[in-house]
PDB file of C-alpha atoms in Angstrom:
ATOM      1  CA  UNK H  23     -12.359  -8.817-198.271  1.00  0.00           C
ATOM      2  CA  UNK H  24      -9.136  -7.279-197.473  1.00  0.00           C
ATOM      3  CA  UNK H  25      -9.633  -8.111-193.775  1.00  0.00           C
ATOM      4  CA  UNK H  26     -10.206 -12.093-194.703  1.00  0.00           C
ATOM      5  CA  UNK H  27      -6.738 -11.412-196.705  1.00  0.00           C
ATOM      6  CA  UNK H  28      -5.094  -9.992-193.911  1.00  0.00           C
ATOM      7  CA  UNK H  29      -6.144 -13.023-191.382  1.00  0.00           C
ATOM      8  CA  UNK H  30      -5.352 -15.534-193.839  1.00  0.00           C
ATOM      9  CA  UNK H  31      -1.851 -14.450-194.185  1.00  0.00           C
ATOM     10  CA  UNK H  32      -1.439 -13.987-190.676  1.00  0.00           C
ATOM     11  CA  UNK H  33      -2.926 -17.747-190.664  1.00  0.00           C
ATOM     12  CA  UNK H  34      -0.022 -18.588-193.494  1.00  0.00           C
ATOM     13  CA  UNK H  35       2.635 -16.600-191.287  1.00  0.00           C
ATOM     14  CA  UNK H  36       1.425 -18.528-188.476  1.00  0.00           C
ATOM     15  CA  UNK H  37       1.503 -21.710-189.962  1.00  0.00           C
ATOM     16  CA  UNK H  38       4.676 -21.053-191.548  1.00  0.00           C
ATOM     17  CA  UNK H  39       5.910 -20.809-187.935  1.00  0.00           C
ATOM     18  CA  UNK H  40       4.078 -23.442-186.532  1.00  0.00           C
ATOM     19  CA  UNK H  41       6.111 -25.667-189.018  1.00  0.00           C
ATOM     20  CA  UNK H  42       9.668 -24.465-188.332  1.00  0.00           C
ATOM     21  CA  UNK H  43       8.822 -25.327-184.387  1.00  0.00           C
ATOM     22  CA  UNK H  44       7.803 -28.781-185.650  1.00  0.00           C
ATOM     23  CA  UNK H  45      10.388 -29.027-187.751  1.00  0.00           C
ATOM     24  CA  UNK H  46      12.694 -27.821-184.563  1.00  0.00           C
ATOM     25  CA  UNK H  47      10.980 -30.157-182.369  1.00  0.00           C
ATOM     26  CA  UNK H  48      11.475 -33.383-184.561  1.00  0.00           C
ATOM     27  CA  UNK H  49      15.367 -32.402-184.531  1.00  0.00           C
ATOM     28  CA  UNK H  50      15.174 -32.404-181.107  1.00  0.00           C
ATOM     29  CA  UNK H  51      13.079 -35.451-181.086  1.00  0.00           C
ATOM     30  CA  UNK H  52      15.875 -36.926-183.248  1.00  0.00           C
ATOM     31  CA  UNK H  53      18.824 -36.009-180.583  1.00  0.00           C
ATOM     32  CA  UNK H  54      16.879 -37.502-178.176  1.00  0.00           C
ATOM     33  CA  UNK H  55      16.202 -40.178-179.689  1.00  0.00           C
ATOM     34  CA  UNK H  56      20.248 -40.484-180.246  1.00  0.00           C
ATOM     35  CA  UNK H  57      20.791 -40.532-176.476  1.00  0.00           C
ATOM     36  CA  UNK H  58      20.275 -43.790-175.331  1.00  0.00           C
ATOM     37  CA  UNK H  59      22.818 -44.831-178.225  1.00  0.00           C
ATOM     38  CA  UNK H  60      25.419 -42.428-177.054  1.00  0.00           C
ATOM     39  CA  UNK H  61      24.794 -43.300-173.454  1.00  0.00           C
ATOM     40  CA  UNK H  62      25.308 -47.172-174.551  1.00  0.00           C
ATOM     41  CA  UNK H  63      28.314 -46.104-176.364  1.00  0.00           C
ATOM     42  CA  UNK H  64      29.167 -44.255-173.608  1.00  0.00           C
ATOM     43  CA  UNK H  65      28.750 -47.070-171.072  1.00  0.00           C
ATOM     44  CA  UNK H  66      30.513 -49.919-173.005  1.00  0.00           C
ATOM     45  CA  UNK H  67      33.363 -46.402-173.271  1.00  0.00           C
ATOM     46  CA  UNK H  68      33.441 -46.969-169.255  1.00  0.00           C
ATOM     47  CA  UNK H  69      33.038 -50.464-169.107  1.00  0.00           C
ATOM     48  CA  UNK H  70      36.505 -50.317-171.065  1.00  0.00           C
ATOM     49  CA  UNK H  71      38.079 -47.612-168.877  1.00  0.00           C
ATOM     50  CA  UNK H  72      36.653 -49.935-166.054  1.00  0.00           C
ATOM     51  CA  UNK H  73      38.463 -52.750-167.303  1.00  0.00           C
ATOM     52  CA  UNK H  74      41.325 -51.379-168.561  1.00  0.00           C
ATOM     53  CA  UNK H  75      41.430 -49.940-165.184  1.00  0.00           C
ATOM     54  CA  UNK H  76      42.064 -53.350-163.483  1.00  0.00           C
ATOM     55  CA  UNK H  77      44.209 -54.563-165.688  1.00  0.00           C
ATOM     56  CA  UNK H  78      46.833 -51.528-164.970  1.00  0.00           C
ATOM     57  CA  UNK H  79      46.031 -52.644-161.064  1.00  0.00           C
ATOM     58  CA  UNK H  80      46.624 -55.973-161.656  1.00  0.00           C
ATOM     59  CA  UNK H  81      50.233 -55.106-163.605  1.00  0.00           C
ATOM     60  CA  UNK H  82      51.023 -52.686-160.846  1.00  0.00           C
ATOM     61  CA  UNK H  83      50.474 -55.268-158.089  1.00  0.00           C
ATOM     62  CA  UNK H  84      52.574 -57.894-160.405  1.00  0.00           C
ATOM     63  CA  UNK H  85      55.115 -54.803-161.184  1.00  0.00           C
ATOM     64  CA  UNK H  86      55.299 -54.391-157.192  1.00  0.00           C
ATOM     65  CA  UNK H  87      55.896 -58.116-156.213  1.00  0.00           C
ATOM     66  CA  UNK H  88      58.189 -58.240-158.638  1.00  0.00           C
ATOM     67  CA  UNK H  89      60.331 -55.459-157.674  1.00  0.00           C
ATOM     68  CA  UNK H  90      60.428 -56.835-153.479  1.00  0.00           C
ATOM     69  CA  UNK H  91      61.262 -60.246-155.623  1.00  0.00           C
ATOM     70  CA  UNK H  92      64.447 -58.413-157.070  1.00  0.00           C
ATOM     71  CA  UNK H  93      64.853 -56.485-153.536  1.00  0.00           C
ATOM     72  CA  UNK H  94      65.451 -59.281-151.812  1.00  0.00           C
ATOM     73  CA  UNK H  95      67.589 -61.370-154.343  1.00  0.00           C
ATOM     74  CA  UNK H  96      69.731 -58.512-154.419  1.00  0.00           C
ATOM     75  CA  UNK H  97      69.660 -57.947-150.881  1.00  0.00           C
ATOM     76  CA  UNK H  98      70.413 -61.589-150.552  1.00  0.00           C
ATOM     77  CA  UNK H  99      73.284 -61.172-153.059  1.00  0.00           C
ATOM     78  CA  UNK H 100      75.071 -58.682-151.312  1.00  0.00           C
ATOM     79  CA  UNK H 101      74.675 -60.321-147.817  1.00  0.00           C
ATOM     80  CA  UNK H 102      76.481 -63.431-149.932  1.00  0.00           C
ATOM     81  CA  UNK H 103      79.039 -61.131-151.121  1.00  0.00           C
ATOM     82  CA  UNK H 104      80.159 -59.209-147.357  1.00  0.00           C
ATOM     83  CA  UNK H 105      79.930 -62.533-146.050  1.00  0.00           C
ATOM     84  CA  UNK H 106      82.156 -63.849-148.891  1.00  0.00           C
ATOM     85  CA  UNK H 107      84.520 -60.714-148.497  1.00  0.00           C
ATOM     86  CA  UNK H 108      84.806 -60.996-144.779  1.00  0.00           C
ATOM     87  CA  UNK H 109      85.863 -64.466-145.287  1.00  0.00           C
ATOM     88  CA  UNK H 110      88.574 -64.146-147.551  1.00  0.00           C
ATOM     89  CA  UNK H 111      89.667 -60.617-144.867  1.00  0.00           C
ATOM     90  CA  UNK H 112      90.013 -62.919-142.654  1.00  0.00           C
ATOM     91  CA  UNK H 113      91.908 -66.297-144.354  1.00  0.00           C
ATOM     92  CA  UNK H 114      94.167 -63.438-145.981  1.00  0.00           C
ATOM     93  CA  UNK H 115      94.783 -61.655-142.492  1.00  0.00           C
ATOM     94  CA  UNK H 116      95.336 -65.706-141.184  1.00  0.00           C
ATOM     95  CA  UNK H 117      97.736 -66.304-144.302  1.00  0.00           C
ATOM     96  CA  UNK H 118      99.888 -62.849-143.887  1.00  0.00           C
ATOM     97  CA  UNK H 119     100.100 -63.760-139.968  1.00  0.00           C
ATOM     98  CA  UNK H 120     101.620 -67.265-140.237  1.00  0.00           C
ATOM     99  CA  UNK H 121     104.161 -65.876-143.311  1.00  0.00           C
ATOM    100  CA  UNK H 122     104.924 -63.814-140.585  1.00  0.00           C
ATOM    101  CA  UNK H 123     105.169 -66.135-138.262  1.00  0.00           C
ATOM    102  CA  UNK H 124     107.403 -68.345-140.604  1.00  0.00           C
ATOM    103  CA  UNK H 125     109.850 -65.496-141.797  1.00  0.00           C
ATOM    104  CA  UNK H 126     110.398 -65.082-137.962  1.00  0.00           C
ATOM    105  CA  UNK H 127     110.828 -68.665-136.932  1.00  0.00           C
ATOM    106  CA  UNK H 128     112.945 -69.344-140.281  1.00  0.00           C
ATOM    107  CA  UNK H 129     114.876 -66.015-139.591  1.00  0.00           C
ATOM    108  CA  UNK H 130     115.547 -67.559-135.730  1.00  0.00           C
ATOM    109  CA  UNK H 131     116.382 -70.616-137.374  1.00  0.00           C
ATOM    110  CA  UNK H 132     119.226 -69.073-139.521  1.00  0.00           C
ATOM    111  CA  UNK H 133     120.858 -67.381-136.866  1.00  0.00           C
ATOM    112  CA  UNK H 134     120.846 -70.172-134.487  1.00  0.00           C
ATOM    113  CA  UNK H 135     122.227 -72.211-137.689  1.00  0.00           C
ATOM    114  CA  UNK H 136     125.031 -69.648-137.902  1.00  0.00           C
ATOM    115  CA  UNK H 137     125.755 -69.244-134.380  1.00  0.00           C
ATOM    116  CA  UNK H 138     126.412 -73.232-134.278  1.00  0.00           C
ATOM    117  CA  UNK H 139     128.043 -73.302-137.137  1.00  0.00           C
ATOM    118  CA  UNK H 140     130.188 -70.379-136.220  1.00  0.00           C
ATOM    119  CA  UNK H 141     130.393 -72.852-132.456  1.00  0.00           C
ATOM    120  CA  UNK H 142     131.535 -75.940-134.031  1.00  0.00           C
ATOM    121  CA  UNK H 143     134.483 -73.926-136.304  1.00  0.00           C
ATOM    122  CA  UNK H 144     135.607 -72.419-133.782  1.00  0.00           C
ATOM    123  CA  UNK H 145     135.670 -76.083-131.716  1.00  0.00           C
ATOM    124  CA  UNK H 146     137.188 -77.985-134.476  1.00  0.00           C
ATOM    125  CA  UNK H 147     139.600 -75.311-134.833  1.00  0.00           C
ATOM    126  CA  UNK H 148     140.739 -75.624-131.167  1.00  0.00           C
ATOM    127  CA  UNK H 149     140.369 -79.340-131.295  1.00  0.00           C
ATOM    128  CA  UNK H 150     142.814 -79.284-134.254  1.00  0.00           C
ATOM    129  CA  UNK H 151     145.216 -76.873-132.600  1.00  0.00           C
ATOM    130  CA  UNK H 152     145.272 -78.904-129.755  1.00  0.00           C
ATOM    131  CA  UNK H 153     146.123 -82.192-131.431  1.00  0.00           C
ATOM    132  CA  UNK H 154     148.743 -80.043-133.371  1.00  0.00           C
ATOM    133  CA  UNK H 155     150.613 -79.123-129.998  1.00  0.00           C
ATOM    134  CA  UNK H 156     150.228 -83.071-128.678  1.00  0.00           C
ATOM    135  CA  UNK H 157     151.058 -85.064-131.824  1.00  0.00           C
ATOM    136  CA  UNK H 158     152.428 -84.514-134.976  1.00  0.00           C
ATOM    137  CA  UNK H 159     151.014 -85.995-138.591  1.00  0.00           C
ATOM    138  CA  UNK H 160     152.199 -88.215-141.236  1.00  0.00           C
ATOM    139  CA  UNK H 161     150.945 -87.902-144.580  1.00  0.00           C
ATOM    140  CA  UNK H 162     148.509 -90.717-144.791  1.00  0.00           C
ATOM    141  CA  UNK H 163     146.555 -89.733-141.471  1.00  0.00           C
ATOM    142  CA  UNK H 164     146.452 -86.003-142.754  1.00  0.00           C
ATOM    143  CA  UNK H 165     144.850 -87.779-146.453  1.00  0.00           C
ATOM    144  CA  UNK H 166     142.330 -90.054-144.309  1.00  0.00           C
ATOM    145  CA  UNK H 167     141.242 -87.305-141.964  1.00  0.00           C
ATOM    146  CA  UNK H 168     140.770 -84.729-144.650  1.00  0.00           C
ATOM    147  CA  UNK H 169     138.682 -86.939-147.294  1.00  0.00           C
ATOM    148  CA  UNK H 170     136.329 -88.046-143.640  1.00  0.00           C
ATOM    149  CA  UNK H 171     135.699 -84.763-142.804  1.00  0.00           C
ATOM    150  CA  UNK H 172     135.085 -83.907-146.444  1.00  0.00           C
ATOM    151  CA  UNK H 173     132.902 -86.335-147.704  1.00  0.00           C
ATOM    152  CA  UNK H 174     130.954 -86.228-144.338  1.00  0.00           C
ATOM    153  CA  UNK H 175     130.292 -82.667-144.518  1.00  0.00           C
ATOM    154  CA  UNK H 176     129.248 -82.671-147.790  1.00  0.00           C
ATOM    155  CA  UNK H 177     127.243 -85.429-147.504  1.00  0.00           C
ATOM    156  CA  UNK H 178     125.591 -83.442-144.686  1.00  0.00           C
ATOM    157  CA  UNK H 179     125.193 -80.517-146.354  1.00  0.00           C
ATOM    158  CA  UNK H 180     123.691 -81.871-149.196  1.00  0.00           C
ATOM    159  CA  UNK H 181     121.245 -83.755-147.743  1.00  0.00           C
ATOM    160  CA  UNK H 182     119.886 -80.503-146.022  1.00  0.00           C
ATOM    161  CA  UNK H 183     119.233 -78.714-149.076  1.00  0.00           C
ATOM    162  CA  UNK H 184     117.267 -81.372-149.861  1.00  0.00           C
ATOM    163  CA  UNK H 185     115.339 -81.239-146.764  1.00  0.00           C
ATOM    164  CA  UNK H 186     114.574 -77.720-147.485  1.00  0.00           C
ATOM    165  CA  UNK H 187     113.716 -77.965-150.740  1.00  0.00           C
ATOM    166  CA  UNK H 188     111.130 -80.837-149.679  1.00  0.00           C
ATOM    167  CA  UNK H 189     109.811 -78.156-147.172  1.00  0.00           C
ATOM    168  CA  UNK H 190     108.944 -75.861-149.557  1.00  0.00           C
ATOM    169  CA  UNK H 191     111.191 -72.870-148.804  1.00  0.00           C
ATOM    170  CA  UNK H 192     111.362 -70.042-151.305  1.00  0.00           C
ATOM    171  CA  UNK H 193     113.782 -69.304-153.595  1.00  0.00           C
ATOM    172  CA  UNK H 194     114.962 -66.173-150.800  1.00  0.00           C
ATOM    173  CA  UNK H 195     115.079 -68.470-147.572  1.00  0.00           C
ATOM    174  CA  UNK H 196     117.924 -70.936-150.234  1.00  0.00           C
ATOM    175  CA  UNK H 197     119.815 -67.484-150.410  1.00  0.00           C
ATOM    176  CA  UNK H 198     120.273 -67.484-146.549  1.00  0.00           C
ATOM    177  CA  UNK H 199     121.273 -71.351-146.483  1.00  0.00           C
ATOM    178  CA  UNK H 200     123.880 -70.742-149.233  1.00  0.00           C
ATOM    179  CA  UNK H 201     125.321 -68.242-147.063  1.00  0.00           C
ATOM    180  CA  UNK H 202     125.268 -71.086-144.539  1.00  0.00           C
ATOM    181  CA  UNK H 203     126.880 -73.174-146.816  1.00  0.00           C
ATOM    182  CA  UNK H 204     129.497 -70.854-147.956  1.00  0.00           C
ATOM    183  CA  UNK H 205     130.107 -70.770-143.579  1.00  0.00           C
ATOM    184  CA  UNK H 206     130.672 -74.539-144.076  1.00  0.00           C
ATOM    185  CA  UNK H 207     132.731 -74.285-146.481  1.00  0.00           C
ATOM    186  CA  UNK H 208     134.927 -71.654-144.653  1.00  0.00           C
ATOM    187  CA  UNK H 209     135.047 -74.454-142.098  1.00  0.00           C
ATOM    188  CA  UNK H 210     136.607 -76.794-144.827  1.00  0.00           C
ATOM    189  CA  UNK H 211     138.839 -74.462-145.970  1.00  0.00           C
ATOM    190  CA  UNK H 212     139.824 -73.543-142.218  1.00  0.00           C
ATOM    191  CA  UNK H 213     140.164 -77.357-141.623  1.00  0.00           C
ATOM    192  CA  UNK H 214     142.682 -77.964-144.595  1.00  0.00           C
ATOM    193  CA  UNK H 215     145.066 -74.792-143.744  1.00  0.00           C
ATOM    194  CA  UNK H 216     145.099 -76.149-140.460  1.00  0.00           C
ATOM    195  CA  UNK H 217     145.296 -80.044-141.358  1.00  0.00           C
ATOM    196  CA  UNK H 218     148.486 -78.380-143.335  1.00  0.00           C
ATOM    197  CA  UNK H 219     150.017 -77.363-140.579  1.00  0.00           C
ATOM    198  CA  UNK H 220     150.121 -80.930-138.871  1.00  0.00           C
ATOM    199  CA  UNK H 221     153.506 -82.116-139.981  1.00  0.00           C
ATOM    200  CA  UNK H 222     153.789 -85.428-138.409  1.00  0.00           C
ATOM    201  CA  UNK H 223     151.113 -87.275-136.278  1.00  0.00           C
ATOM    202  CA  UNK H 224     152.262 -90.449-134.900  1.00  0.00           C
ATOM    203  CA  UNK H 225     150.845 -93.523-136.713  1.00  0.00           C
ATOM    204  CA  UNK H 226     148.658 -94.515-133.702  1.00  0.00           C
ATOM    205  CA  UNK H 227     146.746 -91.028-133.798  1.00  0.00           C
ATOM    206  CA  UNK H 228     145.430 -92.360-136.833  1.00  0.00           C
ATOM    207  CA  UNK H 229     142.096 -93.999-134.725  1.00  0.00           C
ATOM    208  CA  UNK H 230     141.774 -90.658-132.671  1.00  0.00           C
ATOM    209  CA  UNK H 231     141.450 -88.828-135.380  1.00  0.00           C
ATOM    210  CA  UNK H 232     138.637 -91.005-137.185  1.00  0.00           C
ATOM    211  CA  UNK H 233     137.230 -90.781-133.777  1.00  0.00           C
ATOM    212  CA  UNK H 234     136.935 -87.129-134.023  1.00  0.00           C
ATOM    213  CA  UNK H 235     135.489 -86.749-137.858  1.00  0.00           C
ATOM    214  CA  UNK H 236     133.225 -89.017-136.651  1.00  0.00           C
ATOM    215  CA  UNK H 237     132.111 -86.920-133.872  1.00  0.00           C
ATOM    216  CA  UNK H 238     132.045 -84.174-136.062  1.00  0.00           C
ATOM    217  CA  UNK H 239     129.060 -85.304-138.513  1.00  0.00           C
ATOM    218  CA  UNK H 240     127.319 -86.539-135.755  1.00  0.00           C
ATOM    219  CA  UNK H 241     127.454 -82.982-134.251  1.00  0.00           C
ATOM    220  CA  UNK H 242     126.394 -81.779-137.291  1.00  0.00           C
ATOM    221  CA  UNK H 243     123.899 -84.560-137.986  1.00  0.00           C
ATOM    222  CA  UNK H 244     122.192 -83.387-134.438  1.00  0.00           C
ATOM    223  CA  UNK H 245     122.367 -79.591-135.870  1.00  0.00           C
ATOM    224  CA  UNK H 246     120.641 -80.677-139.279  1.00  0.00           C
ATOM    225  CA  UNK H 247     117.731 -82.718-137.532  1.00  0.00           C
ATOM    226  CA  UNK H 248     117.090 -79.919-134.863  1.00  0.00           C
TER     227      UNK H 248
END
């Protein structure tokens, strides 16, 4: 009797065991049965990587064509610009040369103004001294000569400002012809003191010396127009 106890518990203990395997065995049963859920979960996981995947490539390819896009408009923009720059270099090189030239040539101009001018005073001057040894003046001839050569030169000289002003010359290029016309005016003023000193020309000198005012603003006519 005790032995038949003694088996049948160690059939209980058994059984007991027996159970908690099963019981182990349907939890594994369970996972297992889990896995092909996970692994569909799993794919559809790297079905999304895949696609996500090609969607980065895709931007990255887009990203990359549009960055040699940019490249080259910028590339393009700065070729446009040197070209641009080079340009204007070279207009304002162009520009600075023929000021140049044009400050020299007006500068050559002015002096052989002067020199001509500083010609003819001393001409009319020996002109006038000569006619003052030959011939003396009478007041009318001195009044006729005087308001001739006056007029004339003015006349003249006025109607090269004019010219110059039509030309375009700057305000500094006027400063050099006033000086020029302050020389002119010299030449009046010489003219008069020595018209003053012509006491008595003889009434028939009177066409002579219309002859020579005459010849004087066609001199300086020829001066003006050079």
């Amino acid at each position: 009797m005790k032995n038949n106890l003694t088996e049948l518990l160690s059939v209980e203990q058994e059984l007991t065991e027996l159970r908690d395997r099963l019981k182990q065995s349907f939890a594994v049963l369970d996972s297992l049965t889990q896995i092909p859920a996970q692994f569909a979960a799993l794919g559809q996981s790297y079905q999304q990587l895949q696609a996500n995947l090609e969607q980065v490539k895709a931007n990255k390819a887009d990203l990359i064509n549009l960055e040699t896009d940019v490249n080259l408009r910028l590339a393009a923009i700065e070729t446009a610009i040197d070209v641009r720059w080079r340009e204007f270099k070279g207009e304002l090189t162009h520009l600075q040369d023929e000021l140049g030239s044009a400050d020299i040539h007006l500068s050559n101009y002015n002096a052989e103004l002067a020199k001509q001018v500083s010609e003819l005073r001393e001409e009319v001057s020996k002109r006038l001294k000569h006619f003052w040894q030959e011939w003396t003046a009478d007041e009318a001839t001195h009044a006729a000569i005087s308001e001739i050569v006056d007029t004339k030169l003015n006349a003249e000289l006025e109607d090269f400002i004019q010219k110059l002003e039509q030309a375009g010359f700057s305000p500094q290029y006027f400063e050099k012809q006033q000086n020029l016309e302050t020389e002119l005016r010299l030449t009046q003023s010489s003219l008069r003191d020595t018209e003053r000193q012509l006491q008595m020309i003889r009434n028939f000198t009177t066409i002579t010396g219309l002859t020579v005012a005459i010849a004087l603003g066609l001199t300086i006519v020829q001066l003006l127009s050079r």
